[in-house]
Every structure is written in structure tokens, then in C-alpha cells.
Short mmCIF file of C-alpha atoms in Angstrom, two decimals:
data_model
loop_
_atom_site.label_atom_id
_atom_site.label_comp_id
_atom_site.label_asym_id
_atom_site.label_seq_id
_atom_site.Cartn_x
_atom_site.Cartn_y
_atom_site.Cartn_z
CA UNK A 1 10.20 32.17 2.62
CA UNK A 2 13.39 30.09 2.96
CA UNK A 3 13.99 29.23 -0.72
CA UNK A 4 17.15 27.17 -0.10
CA UNK A 5 15.43 25.08 2.55
CA UNK A 6 12.44 24.51 0.25
CA UNK A 7 14.71 23.44 -2.63
CA UNK A 8 16.57 21.06 -0.31
CA UNK A 9 13.34 19.48 0.96
CA UNK A 10 11.91 19.06 -2.54
CA UNK A 11 15.21 17.51 -3.68
CA UNK A 12 15.09 15.05 -0.76
CA UNK A 13 11.48 14.26 -1.62
CA UNK A 14 12.26 13.54 -5.27
CA UNK A 15 15.38 11.49 -4.45
CA UNK A 16 13.43 9.47 -1.87
CA UNK A 17 10.58 8.75 -4.30
CA UNK A 18 12.96 7.74 -7.08
CA UNK A 19 15.10 5.52 -4.87
CA UNK A 20 12.06 3.79 -3.34
CA UNK A 21 10.82 3.20 -6.90
CA UNK A 22 14.14 1.64 -7.95
CA UNK A 23 14.62 -0.54 -4.84
CA UNK A 24 11.02 -1.73 -5.00
CA UNK A 25 11.14 -2.74 -8.65
CA UNK A 26 14.70 -4.06 -8.81
CA UNK A 27 15.05 -5.94 -5.52
CA UNK A 28 12.06 -5.76 -3.21
CA UNK A 29 9.34 -7.16 -5.50
CA UNK A 30 11.70 -9.81 -6.89
CA UNK A 31 12.52 -11.04 -3.38
CA UNK A 32 8.82 -11.03 -2.47
CA UNK A 33 8.01 -13.22 -5.47
CA UNK A 34 10.86 -15.57 -4.57
CA UNK A 35 9.79 -15.89 -0.93
CA UNK A 36 6.13 -16.48 -1.81
CA UNK A 37 7.17 -19.35 -4.09
CA UNK A 38 9.45 -20.83 -1.43
CA UNK A 39 6.58 -20.70 1.08
CA UNK A 40 4.26 -22.26 -1.53
CA UNK A 41 1.75 -19.43 -1.18
CA UNK A 42 -1.11 -19.22 -3.65
CA UNK A 43 -1.16 -16.09 -5.81
CA UNK A 44 -4.08 -14.52 -3.93
CA UNK A 45 -2.47 -15.31 -0.55
CA UNK A 46 0.85 -13.82 -1.65
CA UNK A 47 -0.88 -10.72 -3.00
CA UNK A 48 -3.13 -10.22 0.04
CA UNK A 49 -0.52 -10.76 2.75
CA UNK A 50 3.18 -10.93 1.90
CA UNK A 51 3.21 -8.57 -1.08
CA UNK A 52 0.63 -6.26 0.50
CA UNK A 53 2.48 -6.04 3.82
CA UNK A 54 5.86 -5.71 2.13
CA UNK A 55 4.88 -3.02 -0.35
CA UNK A 56 3.17 -1.11 2.49
CA UNK A 57 6.44 -0.85 4.43
CA UNK A 58 6.84 2.85 3.47
CA UNK A 59 3.41 3.77 4.89
CA UNK A 60 4.13 1.91 8.13
CA UNK A 61 7.56 3.53 8.42
CA UNK A 62 6.14 7.00 7.76
CA UNK A 63 3.45 6.49 10.41
CA UNK A 64 6.03 5.29 12.94
CA UNK A 65 8.41 8.19 12.34
CA UNK A 66 5.60 10.76 12.26
CA UNK A 67 4.17 9.60 15.58
CA UNK A 68 7.47 9.28 17.45
CA UNK A 69 9.17 12.42 16.10
CA UNK A 70 9.04 15.30 18.55
CA UNK A 71 6.62 18.06 17.71
CA UNK A 72 3.35 16.13 17.23
CA UNK A 73 3.50 15.33 13.52
CA UNK A 74 1.02 12.44 13.68
CA UNK A 75 -1.18 14.25 11.12
CA UNK A 76 1.35 13.33 8.43
CA UNK A 77 1.28 9.66 9.47
CA UNK A 78 -2.51 9.41 9.66
CA UNK A 79 -2.95 11.43 6.48
CA UNK A 80 -0.47 9.21 4.66
CA UNK A 81 -2.34 6.05 5.67
CA UNK A 82 -5.74 7.40 4.58
CA UNK A 83 -4.41 9.02 1.39
CA UNK A 84 -2.47 5.89 0.45
CA UNK A 85 -5.55 3.71 0.99
CA UNK A 86 -7.56 5.90 -1.39
CA UNK A 87 -4.75 5.86 -3.96
CA UNK A 88 -4.62 2.05 -3.76
CA UNK A 89 -8.34 1.36 -4.00
CA UNK A 90 -9.04 3.86 -6.79
CA UNK A 91 -5.87 4.70 -8.73
CA UNK A 92 -3.96 1.41 -8.52
CA UNK A 93 -7.02 -0.80 -9.07
CA UNK A 94 -8.00 1.43 -11.98
CA UNK A 95 -4.56 1.19 -13.58
CA UNK A 96 -4.49 -2.60 -13.09
CA UNK A 97 -7.79 -2.92 -14.97
CA UNK A 98 -6.20 -1.17 -17.94
CA UNK A 99 -3.92 -4.19 -18.54
CA UNK A 100 -6.75 -6.40 -19.75
CA UNK A 101 -5.15 -9.78 -20.39
CA UNK A 102 -7.62 -12.00 -18.54
CA UNK A 103 -11.37 -12.17 -19.01
CA UNK A 104 -12.60 -13.07 -15.55
CA UNK A 105 -11.27 -12.90 -11.99
CA UNK A 106 -11.47 -15.55 -9.31
CA UNK A 107 -14.08 -13.84 -7.17
CA UNK A 108 -13.68 -15.58 -3.78
CA UNK A 109 -10.36 -14.01 -2.62
CA UNK A 110 -11.27 -10.54 -3.91
CA UNK A 111 -14.69 -10.67 -2.22
CA UNK A 112 -13.00 -11.81 1.01
CA UNK A 113 -10.48 -8.97 0.91
CA UNK A 114 -13.08 -6.29 0.15
CA UNK A 115 -15.26 -7.44 3.08
CA UNK A 116 -12.32 -7.30 5.52
CA UNK A 117 -11.30 -3.95 4.10
CA UNK A 118 -14.80 -2.53 4.63
CA UNK A 119 -14.72 -3.77 8.24
CA UNK A 120 -11.35 -2.08 8.76
CA UNK A 121 -12.66 1.21 7.33
CA UNK A 122 -15.78 1.09 9.53
CA UNK A 123 -13.60 0.60 12.59
CA UNK A 124 -11.33 3.45 11.44
CA UNK A 125 -14.38 5.72 11.00
CA UNK A 126 -15.46 4.96 14.57
CA UNK A 127 -11.99 5.84 15.91
CA UNK A 128 -11.94 9.14 14.01
CA UNK A 129 -15.50 9.92 15.12
CA UNK A 130 -14.60 9.48 18.80
CA UNK A 131 -11.29 11.28 18.27
CA UNK A 132 -9.41 8.99 20.67
CA UNK A 133 -7.51 5.74 20.24
CA UNK A 134 -7.09 3.62 23.37
CA UNK A 135 -4.74 0.73 24.09
CA UNK A 136 -7.63 -1.70 23.67
CA UNK A 137 -8.47 -0.12 20.31
CA UNK A 138 -4.90 -0.49 19.07
CA UNK A 139 -4.81 -4.14 20.16
CA UNK A 140 -8.13 -4.70 18.38
CA UNK A 141 -6.73 -3.20 15.16
CA UNK A 142 -3.66 -5.43 15.19
CA UNK A 143 -5.70 -8.45 16.31
CA UNK A 144 -8.17 -8.00 13.46
CA UNK A 145 -5.29 -8.13 10.97
CA UNK A 146 -3.97 -11.33 12.55
CA UNK A 147 -7.48 -12.81 12.19
CA UNK A 148 -7.53 -11.68 8.55
CA UNK A 149 -4.24 -13.49 7.84
CA UNK A 150 -5.64 -16.66 9.47
CA UNK A 151 -8.76 -16.44 7.30
CA UNK A 152 -6.63 -15.93 4.18
CA UNK A 153 -4.50 -18.96 5.04
CA UNK A 154 -7.27 -21.37 6.00
CA UNK A 155 -10.14 -19.94 3.98
CA UNK A 156 -9.25 -21.83 0.82
CA UNK A 157 -9.90 -25.11 2.63
CA UNK A 158 -13.55 -24.08 3.07
CA UNK A 159 -14.10 -22.27 -0.23
CA UNK A 160 -12.53 -24.30 -2.99
CA UNK A 161 -11.35 -22.34 -6.03
CA UNK A 162 -8.65 -22.77 -8.64
CA UNK A 163 -5.50 -20.66 -8.43
CA UNK A 164 -5.49 -19.91 -12.14
CA UNK A 165 -2.68 -17.33 -11.85
CA UNK A 166 -0.14 -19.49 -10.07
CA UNK A 167 1.57 -20.58 -13.28
CA UNK A 168 1.10 -17.30 -15.14
CA UNK A 169 4.05 -15.81 -16.97
CA UNK A 170 5.99 -13.94 -14.32
CA UNK A 171 8.84 -12.59 -16.38
CA UNK A 172 9.51 -8.99 -15.53
CA UNK A 173 8.30 -6.47 -18.08
CA UNK A 174 11.16 -4.50 -19.67
CA UNK A 175 11.80 -1.01 -18.31
CA UNK A 176 14.31 1.23 -20.12
CA UNK A 177 15.36 3.20 -17.06
CA UNK A 178 15.95 0.19 -14.85
CA UNK A 179 17.44 -1.89 -17.67
CA UNK A 180 19.97 0.88 -18.18
CA UNK A 181 20.96 0.84 -14.54
CA UNK A 182 20.92 -2.97 -14.53
CA UNK A 183 23.87 -3.10 -16.93
CA UNK A 184 26.07 -1.65 -14.23
CA UNK A 185 24.52 -3.73 -11.43
CA UNK A 186 24.47 -7.09 -13.23
CA UNK A 187 27.55 -8.60 -11.48
CA UNK A 188 26.16 -7.49 -8.12
CA UNK A 189 22.69 -8.85 -8.94
CA UNK A 190 24.07 -12.26 -9.86
CA UNK A 191 25.80 -12.47 -6.49
CA UNK A 192 22.87 -11.41 -4.31
CA UNK A 193 20.35 -13.58 -6.21
CA UNK A 194 21.30 -16.40 -3.82
CA UNK A 195 20.33 -14.39 -0.76
CA UNK A 196 16.77 -13.27 -1.48
CA UNK A 197 15.64 -13.46 2.16
CA UNK A 198 18.47 -11.11 3.11
CA UNK A 199 17.64 -8.87 0.15
CA UNK A 200 14.06 -8.71 1.41
CA UNK A 201 15.13 -7.58 4.89
CA UNK A 202 17.69 -5.05 3.60
CA UNK A 203 15.13 -3.65 1.15
CA UNK A 204 12.67 -3.04 3.99
CA UNK A 205 15.42 -1.29 5.96
CA UNK A 206 16.32 0.96 3.03
CA UNK A 207 12.68 1.75 2.29
CA UNK A 208 12.14 2.60 5.96
CA UNK A 209 15.15 4.96 5.96
CA UNK A 210 13.94 6.64 2.78
CA UNK A 211 10.49 6.97 4.36
CA UNK A 212 12.08 8.83 7.27
CA UNK A 213 13.63 11.20 4.72
CA UNK A 214 10.17 11.61 3.22
CA UNK A 215 8.69 12.59 6.57
CA UNK A 216 11.45 15.07 7.32
CA UNK A 217 11.22 16.71 3.90
CA UNK A 218 7.40 16.79 4.07
CA UNK A 219 7.55 18.54 7.46
CA UNK A 220 9.98 21.07 6.02
CA UNK A 221 7.83 21.76 2.94
CA UNK A 222 4.74 22.13 5.12
CA UNK A 223 6.50 24.62 7.40
CA UNK A 224 8.01 26.75 4.62
CA UNK A 225 4.88 26.93 2.44
CA UNK A 226 2.44 27.11 5.35
CA UNK A 227 0.51 24.09 4.05
CA UNK A 228 -1.24 21.88 6.65
CA UNK A 229 0.77 18.73 7.40
CA UNK A 230 -2.39 16.67 6.97
CA UNK A 231 -2.70 17.87 3.34
CA UNK A 232 0.97 17.07 2.64
CA UNK A 233 0.50 13.59 4.13
CA UNK A 234 -2.74 12.79 2.34
CA UNK A 235 -1.43 13.90 -1.07
CA UNK A 236 2.33 14.11 -1.72
CA UNK A 237 3.59 11.62 0.87
CA UNK A 238 0.67 9.21 0.38
CA UNK A 239 1.20 9.00 -3.37
CA UNK A 240 4.98 8.75 -2.98
CA UNK A 241 4.85 5.93 -0.44
CA UNK A 242 2.32 4.08 -2.61
CA UNK A 243 4.89 3.76 -5.38
CA UNK A 244 5.88 0.19 -4.30
CA UNK A 245 2.20 -0.85 -4.33
CA UNK A 246 1.73 0.66 -7.78
CA UNK A 247 4.89 -0.91 -9.17
CA UNK A 248 4.21 -4.39 -7.81
CA UNK A 249 0.58 -4.31 -8.96
CA UNK A 250 1.43 -3.11 -12.48
CA UNK A 251 4.18 -5.72 -12.82
CA UNK A 252 1.90 -8.65 -11.98
CA UNK A 253 -0.95 -7.14 -14.04
CA UNK A 254 1.30 -7.01 -17.11
CA UNK A 255 2.06 -10.67 -16.44
CA UNK A 256 -1.66 -11.44 -16.60
CA UNK A 257 -2.07 -11.90 -12.83
CA UNK A 258 -4.79 -9.28 -12.35
CA UNK A 259 -6.34 -11.04 -9.36
CA UNK A 260 -3.04 -11.00 -7.51
CA UNK A 261 -2.57 -7.31 -8.35
CA UNK A 262 -6.04 -6.38 -7.06
CA UNK A 263 -5.55 -8.52 -3.96
CA UNK A 264 -2.30 -6.62 -3.39
CA UNK A 265 -4.01 -3.22 -3.67
CA UNK A 266 -6.90 -4.14 -1.35
CA UNK A 267 -4.71 -6.16 1.02
CA UNK A 268 -2.31 -3.22 1.26
CA UNK A 269 -5.19 -1.04 2.41
CA UNK A 270 -6.19 -3.54 5.07
CA UNK A 271 -2.57 -3.67 6.25
CA UNK A 272 -2.26 0.14 6.19
CA UNK A 273 -5.32 0.68 8.37
CA UNK A 274 -4.97 -2.21 10.81
CA UNK A 275 -1.17 -2.39 11.14
CA UNK A 276 -0.04 0.95 9.69
CA UNK A 277 -2.13 2.77 12.30
CA UNK A 278 -2.64 0.11 14.95
CA UNK A 279 1.00 -0.88 15.47
CA UNK A 280 2.57 2.62 15.78
CA UNK A 281 -0.17 3.77 18.17
CA UNK A 282 0.11 0.52 20.14
CA UNK A 283 3.87 0.97 20.54
CA UNK A 284 3.40 4.63 21.48
CA UNK A 285 0.87 3.80 24.20
CA UNK A 286 2.94 0.91 25.55
CA UNK A 287 5.92 3.26 25.85
CA UNK A 288 4.10 6.34 27.13
CA UNK A 289 1.29 4.57 28.98
CA UNK A 290 -1.54 6.80 27.76
CA UNK A 291 -4.21 7.01 25.09
CA UNK A 292 -3.79 9.03 21.92
CA UNK A 293 -5.89 12.05 20.97
CA UNK A 294 -6.57 12.32 17.24
CA UNK A 295 -7.27 15.64 15.55
CA UNK A 296 -9.21 13.84 12.86
CA UNK A 297 -12.18 16.05 12.05
CA UNK A 298 -10.70 16.82 8.62
CA UNK A 299 -10.30 13.12 7.86
CA UNK A 300 -13.90 11.99 8.34
CA UNK A 301 -14.74 12.99 4.76
CA UNK A 302 -11.77 11.01 3.41
CA UNK A 303 -12.73 7.97 5.48
CA UNK A 304 -16.27 8.27 4.09
CA UNK A 305 -14.78 8.28 0.58
CA UNK A 306 -12.76 5.18 1.52
CA UNK A 307 -15.91 3.32 2.55
CA UNK A 308 -17.86 4.50 -0.49
CA UNK A 309 -15.05 3.57 -2.88
CA UNK A 310 -14.86 0.03 -1.47
CA UNK A 311 -18.63 -0.41 -1.87
CA UNK A 312 -18.54 1.05 -5.39
CA UNK A 313 -15.69 -1.29 -6.38
CA UNK A 314 -17.63 -4.28 -5.02
CA UNK A 315 -20.73 -3.20 -6.97
CA UNK A 316 -18.67 -2.83 -10.16
CA UNK A 317 -17.39 -6.38 -9.74
CA UNK A 318 -20.85 -7.78 -8.98
CA UNK A 319 -22.51 -5.98 -11.92
CA UNK A 320 -19.68 -6.98 -14.26
CA UNK A 321 -19.74 -10.58 -12.96
CA UNK A 322 -16.12 -10.27 -11.81
CA UNK A 323 -14.81 -9.39 -15.25
CA UNK A 324 -12.10 -6.79 -15.79
CA UNK A 325 -13.29 -3.63 -17.51
CA UNK A 326 -11.09 -0.82 -18.79
CA UNK A 327 -14.05 1.53 -18.53
CA UNK A 328 -14.34 0.73 -14.82
CA UNK A 329 -10.61 1.34 -14.45
CA UNK A 330 -10.88 4.78 -16.06
CA UNK A 331 -13.84 5.67 -13.81
CA UNK A 332 -11.88 4.69 -10.69
CA UNK A 333 -8.85 6.80 -11.68
CA UNK A 334 -11.09 9.78 -12.48
CA UNK A 335 -12.82 9.42 -9.10
CA UNK A 336 -9.42 9.62 -7.40
CA UNK A 337 -8.50 12.71 -9.42
CA UNK A 338 -11.78 14.40 -8.42
CA UNK A 339 -11.23 13.50 -4.75
CA UNK A 340 -7.67 14.85 -4.86
CA UNK A 341 -8.79 18.13 -6.42
CA UNK A 342 -11.57 18.52 -3.85
CA UNK A 343 -9.27 17.89 -0.86
CA UNK A 344 -6.65 20.36 -2.14
CA UNK A 345 -9.24 23.09 -2.78
CA UNK A 346 -10.91 22.56 0.61
CA UNK A 347 -7.62 22.57 2.51
CA UNK A 348 -6.23 25.67 0.81
#
């Protein structure tokens, strides 16, 4: 075993996770909030689309790098997408429900997002069952997400509901670690505050670069320890790249905007499946001119868990009449822990 190489890869992994965490909380989420206000987006629209797509940039970048890197490492990309989706729907939603500052959610946008998410998972299950993704299938994935965004934008005109979270307190919750670093960055922060659109673009670029580091270190760890790349992707990399989703959801949940946080978690999953998989495979097939074979037999169980978790979450909301429950949150987090333990035991 190459100990030095393993230490180097783990160090890269930790540095990448920590830096993504800092950039997401300090600059990325702030710029997202600024842009959503400038575009006059409702809280559910911002959570379902802009924040969801933005905070899922690491998953998309990992999938792109994993597919295009030489050596057929697509298992890391696909595993990251599936593992991240499970982390979002179970762990993040569960954590958000712990911050119980509102009594009832606006059900229309959450119901809409869960339905689209279930459709995306069903389509994903079909792709994994056939084991092959064609050009038409990739176009359908991306097209379905475009249709979802259109429904999000125009749906409120047909289903009237009040955006109760739009004027919620959106002051950032104090964080000792980041406040300590902020003392040194304050002059810089005051300067770049005027260029939030540029900050948004640069943040995505930095997160993408760090995601490439994640992929490289994950490949190295997998090779040295002899662990399947799929397991590394579905656990370590998936959780690490979901840090921006977790941070952004917890921030808005602490502000009392639970609906926006849940829309972000579910919308991130829809983005991960439809764009995080559809776009990299679409680009690959346009460049190479051929379909893509997927060694996905080990992922069918995880996709089944994805579908079951979405249905369970919907049932929890319906039974609870769309009220936030800490008990439900604990159950969701425990379900994710059980799933994680099962996958690790089965793979090893």
C-alpha cells in the first residue's frame, strides 16, 4: 500500500471539502440570494431553480470530470449523483426539519417539486435497468428539466398561493469559524459586494476546480485501498459535494424559510438527475458520436431507495398536513444512516 499517496489524496479530499464549504457559505450562497432578489424570484422559485442548480455545481462538475477523464471513471460520477440525491432527500430535509421556526409549509411548490422529482427518478430507474443511455435519452433528460423550470416559473399563475417566506429574516446566522476568517477578509468583502454576479460566476469556477480535485483524490483513494469507485462516489464524494446544498438549506432554515430550504433540497435532486447526468452524457455523445454503456446493476437498489424516500417524504407531509415535524426529521436522518451502513457492508 502506498501510504504517502493515500495521505496526499486524503489531504486533498479534506482541503477540497473545507474550501467548498467556505466558498459556498461566504460567497456563493450570498451571491445566489442577491441574484434571486434582483430577478424578483419568489422564495420557492429561487430555492427550486437558482439555488438548487447553483449549489449542485459540485455534483455536475464531478460527473463531467469523471466521464471525460481517461480510464472510464464514470462510476464515480454516477455514484456521486445518486448518493448526493439520497443525502439531499433524507439527510438535508431531515436536518432542515430540526429548525422548527414555522408551523406550516406552503404545500403547492413542495408538492410540485416532489412530483417532478419522482418522475426524474422513474426515468433514471429505466435508464439503469436498460443499462444504456442514448442521445435521445440524454436530450429527454435535459428537456425534462427545461420543462420543469417553465412549470416553476409559470405555475404560480395557475395555482395561487402566498409567498410567506419572501420577507423572512435573511440575516446570516453567526458562525465562529467563518466569522474568524471574515475579520481578515472584511476589506476584500466590502469591495466585491458590488460585483455579486461576478462573484457568482467565479464561485462556480472555484467549486468546479475543487470538484476536479475531489475526483482525482477519490480515484487515488479507491486505487490504493482497493475500494470500488462506485462506493467512493456514492458515499465520500457524494456527501462532500452535497456540502453546499446542506449549508444553503440550513442557513435559510435558521432564517425561518423552511419551504425554500426543502425546495432547494428536492430541486437539487431534480437538477442532479436531469442535468447532472443528462448534460455530461449528452456532451460525451455529441463529441464521441456513440451511446453510453452504464455498469449500473449495483445502483438499482439505490435508485429504488431514492423512489421510496420521495414517496415516504410525500406521505409524511400529507399525513402531517404539511407541518414541520422534528420527529419526521430524525426518522429521515436515521433512514439515511441505515442506507449508508447497508451500502458499505454490501460493497465491502
